[in-house]
């Protein structure tokens, strides 16, 4: 199985700041990577797919990058509504696997 | 508009089974893969498996091969997951999610609202 190592586990930042969350795959996943935002009591919401494609309706302050085994999610100009948990997921190969998540709070 | 509507919360006793449903509206599940994911209390997301409703083919994560059984009824456009031999460790929220692989819509763009399964005697 492909292991996804996500960091950091938690993050505290000020409004307007830029934050970056990283995911490392245990092998090359050829950009088969998605990022999700999950708020308490809600389903995960797709933000980014194919490593760097912004899903419809997602604000442009979210962006994804990376290749091979290293991927990142960047949030520019942090807003209060961005407080949530964020997960990466590889869908290059079965079984699909998720990172352990990053909890983002406002400082 | 595509919607995935999951069945209500379940309370199951240890050793018993529960069957969860995920009814899809706005898209024919014959043209999808239906995935199931769980989330234990306060924890991350875990992929359980997926079914191709057109032919019933399934793929499971190893740890769920004897726990979960995925089925689908194309006549009612509904996917199902049965969880057997319930243990306290199965207490979690279970989500269904859709992959419209024949379209440009990315996988996991659509999720159900989740079903809470609580295992308790």
mmCIF file of C-alpha atoms in Angstrom:
data_model
loop_
_atom_site.group_PDB
_atom_site.id
_atom_site.type_symbol
_atom_site.label_atom_id
_atom_site.label_comp_id
_atom_site.label_asym_id
_atom_site.label_seq_id
_atom_site.Cartn_x
_atom_site.Cartn_y
_atom_site.Cartn_z
ATOM 1 C CA UNK A 1 0.000 0.000 0.000
ATOM 2 C CA UNK A 2 1.124 3.575 -0.637
ATOM 3 C CA UNK A 3 1.694 5.455 2.628
ATOM 4 C CA UNK A 4 0.873 9.168 2.776
ATOM 5 C CA UNK A 5 2.808 11.180 5.351
ATOM 6 C CA UNK A 6 1.179 14.548 5.995
ATOM 7 C CA UNK A 7 2.650 17.454 7.947
ATOM 8 C CA UNK A 8 2.200 19.345 10.120
ATOM 9 C CA UNK A 9 -0.473 17.714 12.259
ATOM 10 C CA UNK A 10 -1.655 21.125 13.408
ATOM 11 C CA UNK A 11 -1.063 24.667 12.334
ATOM 12 C CA UNK A 12 -1.900 28.038 13.812
ATOM 13 C CA UNK A 13 -1.670 31.147 11.653
ATOM 14 C CA UNK A 14 -2.955 34.710 11.554
ATOM 15 C CA UNK A 15 -5.612 36.064 9.243
ATOM 16 C CA UNK A 16 -4.080 37.119 5.926
ATOM 17 C CA UNK A 17 -1.076 34.825 6.288
ATOM 18 C CA UNK A 18 -0.017 32.156 3.815
ATOM 19 C CA UNK A 19 0.161 28.555 5.028
ATOM 20 C CA UNK A 20 1.512 25.399 3.423
ATOM 21 C CA UNK A 21 0.642 21.776 4.154
ATOM 22 C CA UNK A 22 2.790 18.953 2.830
ATOM 23 C CA UNK A 23 2.185 15.357 1.853
ATOM 24 C CA UNK A 24 4.817 12.810 0.996
ATOM 25 C CA UNK A 25 3.947 9.534 -0.715
ATOM 26 C CA UNK A 26 5.943 6.361 -0.128
ATOM 27 C CA UNK A 27 6.291 5.952 -3.905
ATOM 28 C CA UNK A 28 5.636 7.946 -7.043
ATOM 29 C CA UNK A 29 1.899 8.641 -7.408
ATOM 30 C CA UNK A 30 2.148 10.488 -10.729
ATOM 31 C CA UNK A 31 0.027 13.439 -9.594
ATOM 32 C CA UNK A 32 -2.861 11.202 -8.542
ATOM 33 C CA UNK A 33 -3.417 13.364 -5.477
ATOM 34 C CA UNK A 34 -6.350 15.273 -4.035
ATOM 35 C CA UNK A 35 -6.728 17.708 -1.152
ATOM 36 C CA UNK A 36 -9.879 17.966 0.965
ATOM 37 C CA UNK A 37 -11.176 20.418 3.527
ATOM 38 C CA UNK A 38 -13.350 19.090 6.330
ATOM 39 C CA UNK A 39 -15.217 21.194 8.875
ATOM 40 C CA UNK A 40 -16.580 19.679 12.099
ATOM 41 C CA UNK A 41 -19.662 17.565 11.529
ATOM 42 C CA UNK A 42 -19.414 17.851 7.746
ATOM 43 C CA UNK A 43 -18.314 15.696 4.847
ATOM 44 C CA UNK A 44 -14.918 16.311 3.250
ATOM 45 C CA UNK A 45 -15.013 18.842 0.425
ATOM 46 C CA UNK A 46 -12.751 18.465 -2.587
ATOM 47 C CA UNK A 47 -10.360 21.398 -3.071
ATOM 48 C CA UNK A 48 -7.656 20.194 -5.455
ATOM 49 C CA UNK A 49 -7.386 17.162 -7.742
ATOM 50 C CA UNK A 50 -4.615 15.848 -10.003
ATOM 51 C CA UNK A 51 -2.224 17.574 -7.598
ATOM 52 C CA UNK A 52 -2.718 21.084 -8.987
ATOM 53 C CA UNK A 53 -6.226 21.448 -10.482
ATOM 54 C CA UNK A 54 -8.621 23.677 -8.576
ATOM 55 C CA UNK A 55 -12.073 22.123 -8.167
ATOM 56 C CA UNK A 56 -15.042 24.146 -9.372
ATOM 57 C CA UNK A 57 -16.142 26.786 -6.913
ATOM 58 C CA UNK A 58 -13.048 26.627 -4.710
ATOM 59 C CA UNK A 59 -11.506 30.054 -4.003
ATOM 60 C CA UNK A 60 -8.335 30.809 -5.941
ATOM 61 C CA UNK A 61 -6.382 31.390 -2.701
ATOM 62 C CA UNK A 62 -6.102 27.589 -2.563
ATOM 63 C CA UNK A 63 -3.467 26.007 -4.763
ATOM 64 C CA UNK A 64 -1.743 22.666 -5.093
ATOM 65 C CA UNK A 65 1.659 21.755 -6.397
ATOM 66 C CA UNK A 66 4.183 18.960 -6.490
ATOM 67 C CA UNK A 67 5.101 15.845 -8.385
ATOM 68 C CA UNK A 68 6.521 12.392 -7.831
ATOM 69 C CA UNK A 69 6.324 11.758 -4.110
ATOM 70 C CA UNK A 70 6.154 15.337 -2.754
ATOM 71 C CA UNK A 71 3.013 17.480 -2.802
ATOM 72 C CA UNK A 72 1.787 20.584 -1.073
ATOM 73 C CA UNK A 73 -1.347 22.638 -0.508
ATOM 74 C CA UNK A 74 -0.958 26.386 -0.129
ATOM 75 C CA UNK A 75 -3.574 28.726 1.250
ATOM 76 C CA UNK A 76 -2.910 32.395 0.533
ATOM 77 C CA UNK A 77 -4.411 35.227 2.539
ATOM 78 C CA UNK A 78 -5.916 33.027 5.250
ATOM 79 C CA UNK A 79 -9.575 33.703 6.005
ATOM 80 C CA UNK A 80 -11.573 32.811 9.131
ATOM 81 C CA UNK A 81 -13.676 30.364 7.101
ATOM 82 C CA UNK A 82 -10.528 28.349 6.326
ATOM 83 C CA UNK A 83 -10.482 26.977 9.881
ATOM 84 C CA UNK A 84 -10.857 23.252 9.241
ATOM 85 C CA UNK A 85 -8.968 20.006 8.902
ATOM 86 C CA UNK A 86 -7.205 19.260 5.633
ATOM 87 C CA UNK A 87 -6.428 15.832 4.204
ATOM 88 C CA UNK A 88 -4.460 14.639 1.219
ATOM 89 C CA UNK A 89 -5.404 11.448 -0.621
ATOM 90 C CA UNK A 90 -3.646 9.427 -3.282
ATOM 91 C CA UNK A 91 -5.870 7.824 -5.912
ATOM 92 C CA UNK A 92 -3.098 6.645 -8.201
ATOM 93 C CA UNK A 93 -3.326 3.055 -6.962
ATOM 94 C CA UNK A 94 -5.611 0.871 -4.872
ATOM 95 C CA UNK A 95 -6.066 0.889 -1.987
ATOM 96 C CA UNK A 96 -6.567 4.633 -2.008
ATOM 97 C CA UNK A 97 -4.931 6.138 1.067
ATOM 98 C CA UNK A 98 -5.268 9.375 3.012
ATOM 99 C CA UNK A 99 -2.811 11.471 4.924
ATOM 100 C CA UNK A 100 -3.393 11.766 8.664
ATOM 101 C CA UNK A 101 -4.713 15.314 8.418
ATOM 102 C CA UNK A 102 -3.763 18.848 9.393
ATOM 103 C CA UNK A 103 -5.887 20.887 11.780
ATOM 104 C CA UNK A 104 -5.718 24.582 10.888
ATOM 105 C CA UNK A 105 -6.576 27.212 13.463
ATOM 106 C CA UNK A 106 -6.459 30.986 13.494
ATOM 107 C CA UNK A 107 -3.932 32.530 15.858
ATOM 108 C CA UNK B 1 -27.983 18.403 -9.267
ATOM 109 C CA UNK B 2 -26.086 15.383 -8.027
ATOM 110 C CA UNK B 3 -26.839 14.363 -4.444
ATOM 111 C CA UNK B 4 -25.840 11.417 -2.293
ATOM 112 C CA UNK B 5 -28.286 10.741 0.535
ATOM 113 C CA UNK B 6 -27.163 8.313 3.211
ATOM 114 C CA UNK B 7 -29.309 6.381 5.651
ATOM 115 C CA UNK B 8 -29.700 7.374 9.262
ATOM 116 C CA UNK B 9 -27.597 6.646 12.303
ATOM 117 C CA UNK B 10 -27.301 3.042 13.441
ATOM 118 C CA UNK B 11 -26.814 1.536 16.857
ATOM 119 C CA UNK B 12 -25.512 -2.015 16.620
ATOM 120 C CA UNK B 13 -24.684 -4.576 19.248
ATOM 121 C CA UNK B 14 -21.303 -6.304 19.196
ATOM 122 C CA UNK B 15 -21.328 -9.329 16.911
ATOM 123 C CA UNK B 16 -24.245 -8.149 14.792
ATOM 124 C CA UNK B 17 -24.371 -6.547 11.342
ATOM 125 C CA UNK B 18 -25.653 -3.280 9.941
ATOM 126 C CA UNK B 19 -26.394 -2.304 6.359
ATOM 127 C CA UNK B 20 -25.917 1.308 5.273
ATOM 128 C CA UNK B 21 -27.345 2.849 2.131
ATOM 129 C CA UNK B 22 -26.328 5.694 -0.163
ATOM 130 C CA UNK B 23 -29.001 6.794 -2.621
ATOM 131 C CA UNK B 24 -27.797 8.824 -5.577
ATOM 132 C CA UNK B 25 -29.952 11.354 -7.386
ATOM 133 C CA UNK B 26 -29.056 13.328 -10.484
ATOM 134 C CA UNK B 27 -26.704 10.749 -11.989
ATOM 135 C CA UNK B 28 -26.864 7.097 -12.990
ATOM 136 C CA UNK B 29 -24.670 5.003 -10.720
ATOM 137 C CA UNK B 30 -24.056 2.545 -13.600
ATOM 138 C CA UNK B 31 -21.566 5.130 -14.859
ATOM 139 C CA UNK B 32 -19.720 5.499 -11.557
ATOM 140 C CA UNK B 33 -17.542 3.843 -9.014
ATOM 141 C CA UNK B 34 -19.040 4.182 -5.546
ATOM 142 C CA UNK B 35 -16.519 4.434 -2.737
ATOM 143 C CA UNK B 36 -16.880 4.115 1.027
ATOM 144 C CA UNK B 37 -14.694 5.883 3.581
ATOM 145 C CA UNK B 38 -14.803 5.896 7.360
ATOM 146 C CA UNK B 39 -13.745 8.285 10.076
ATOM 147 C CA UNK B 40 -13.372 7.122 13.661
ATOM 148 C CA UNK B 41 -14.146 9.672 16.373
ATOM 149 C CA UNK B 42 -11.620 12.468 16.244
ATOM 150 C CA UNK B 43 -9.511 10.630 13.672
ATOM 151 C CA UNK B 44 -8.650 10.794 10.003
ATOM 152 C CA UNK B 45 -10.207 9.316 6.875
ATOM 153 C CA UNK B 46 -9.834 5.676 5.890
ATOM 154 C CA UNK B 47 -10.725 4.214 2.492
ATOM 155 C CA UNK B 48 -12.760 1.022 2.787
ATOM 156 C CA UNK B 49 -13.421 0.006 -0.794
ATOM 157 C CA UNK B 50 -15.321 0.665 -3.965
ATOM 158 C CA UNK B 51 -17.889 -1.006 -6.171
ATOM 159 C CA UNK B 52 -18.578 -0.770 -9.881
ATOM 160 C CA UNK B 53 -22.408 -0.854 -9.869
ATOM 161 C CA UNK B 54 -22.535 -1.801 -13.551
ATOM 162 C CA UNK B 55 -21.083 -5.253 -12.893
ATOM 163 C CA UNK B 56 -20.758 -5.586 -9.117
ATOM 164 C CA UNK B 57 -16.960 -5.720 -9.178
ATOM 165 C CA UNK B 58 -15.450 -4.673 -5.869
ATOM 166 C CA UNK B 59 -12.058 -3.694 -4.486
ATOM 167 C CA UNK B 60 -11.447 -3.564 -0.730
ATOM 168 C CA UNK B 61 -8.687 -2.331 1.502
ATOM 169 C CA UNK B 62 -7.097 -5.414 3.054
ATOM 170 C CA UNK B 63 -8.266 -4.666 6.588
ATOM 171 C CA UNK B 64 -11.910 -4.420 5.483
ATOM 172 C CA UNK B 65 -12.094 -7.555 3.340
ATOM 173 C CA UNK B 66 -13.833 -9.563 6.051
ATOM 174 C CA UNK B 67 -15.619 -6.585 7.586
ATOM 175 C CA UNK B 68 -17.387 -4.768 4.758
ATOM 176 C CA UNK B 69 -19.504 -6.027 1.871
ATOM 177 C CA UNK B 70 -20.325 -3.555 -0.895
ATOM 178 C CA UNK B 71 -23.335 -4.005 -3.140
ATOM 179 C CA UNK B 72 -25.397 -1.796 -5.423
ATOM 180 C CA UNK B 73 -28.925 -1.769 -6.833
ATOM 181 C CA UNK B 74 -28.963 0.023 -10.160
ATOM 182 C CA UNK B 75 -32.774 -0.053 -10.301
ATOM 183 C CA UNK B 76 -32.965 2.193 -7.254
ATOM 184 C CA UNK B 77 -29.660 3.966 -7.933
ATOM 185 C CA UNK B 78 -28.455 3.012 -4.466
ATOM 186 C CA UNK B 79 -25.165 1.701 -3.101
ATOM 187 C CA UNK B 80 -24.978 -0.343 0.081
ATOM 188 C CA UNK B 81 -22.348 -1.338 2.606
ATOM 189 C CA UNK B 82 -22.887 -4.098 5.130
ATOM 190 C CA UNK B 83 -20.619 -4.185 8.165
ATOM 191 C CA UNK B 84 -20.463 -7.544 9.879
ATOM 192 C CA UNK B 85 -19.291 -8.868 13.259
ATOM 193 C CA UNK B 86 -19.458 -5.411 14.749
ATOM 194 C CA UNK B 87 -16.902 -4.456 17.394
ATOM 195 C CA UNK B 88 -16.492 -1.252 19.374
ATOM 196 C CA UNK B 89 -13.656 -0.338 17.013
ATOM 197 C CA UNK B 90 -16.199 -0.098 14.159
ATOM 198 C CA UNK B 91 -17.803 2.938 15.799
ATOM 199 C CA UNK B 92 -17.298 5.637 13.192
ATOM 200 C CA UNK B 93 -18.929 7.851 10.614
ATOM 201 C CA UNK B 94 -19.164 6.127 7.252
ATOM 202 C CA UNK B 95 -19.248 8.189 4.062
ATOM 203 C CA UNK B 96 -20.062 7.217 0.500
ATOM 204 C CA UNK B 97 -18.395 9.139 -2.334
ATOM 205 C CA UNK B 98 -18.762 8.999 -6.081
ATOM 206 C CA UNK B 99 -16.316 8.781 -8.961
ATOM 207 C CA UNK B 100 -17.929 9.751 -12.277
ATOM 208 C CA UNK B 101 -15.057 8.232 -14.183
ATOM 209 C CA UNK B 102 -16.633 8.692 -17.608
ATOM 210 C CA UNK B 103 -16.740 12.476 -17.180
ATOM 211 C CA UNK B 104 -14.313 15.295 -16.468
ATOM 212 C CA UNK B 105 -15.719 15.594 -12.948
ATOM 213 C CA UNK B 106 -12.883 14.641 -10.598
ATOM 214 C CA UNK B 107 -13.254 11.609 -8.334
ATOM 215 C CA UNK B 108 -14.655 12.244 -4.864
ATOM 216 C CA UNK B 109 -16.257 15.524 -5.949
ATOM 217 C CA UNK B 110 -19.504 14.282 -4.422
ATOM 218 C CA UNK B 111 -19.920 12.853 -0.932
ATOM 219 C CA UNK B 112 -22.829 11.707 1.165
ATOM 220 C CA UNK B 113 -23.506 13.400 4.488
ATOM 221 C CA UNK B 114 -22.226 10.412 6.456
ATOM 222 C CA UNK B 115 -23.853 7.770 8.649
ATOM 223 C CA UNK B 116 -22.838 7.399 12.275
ATOM 224 C CA UNK B 117 -22.525 3.788 13.368
ATOM 225 C CA UNK B 118 -22.248 3.254 17.104
ATOM 226 C CA UNK B 119 -21.405 -0.185 18.408
ATOM 227 C CA UNK B 120 -22.518 -0.732 21.957
ATOM 228 C CA UNK B 121 -24.187 -3.423 24.022
#
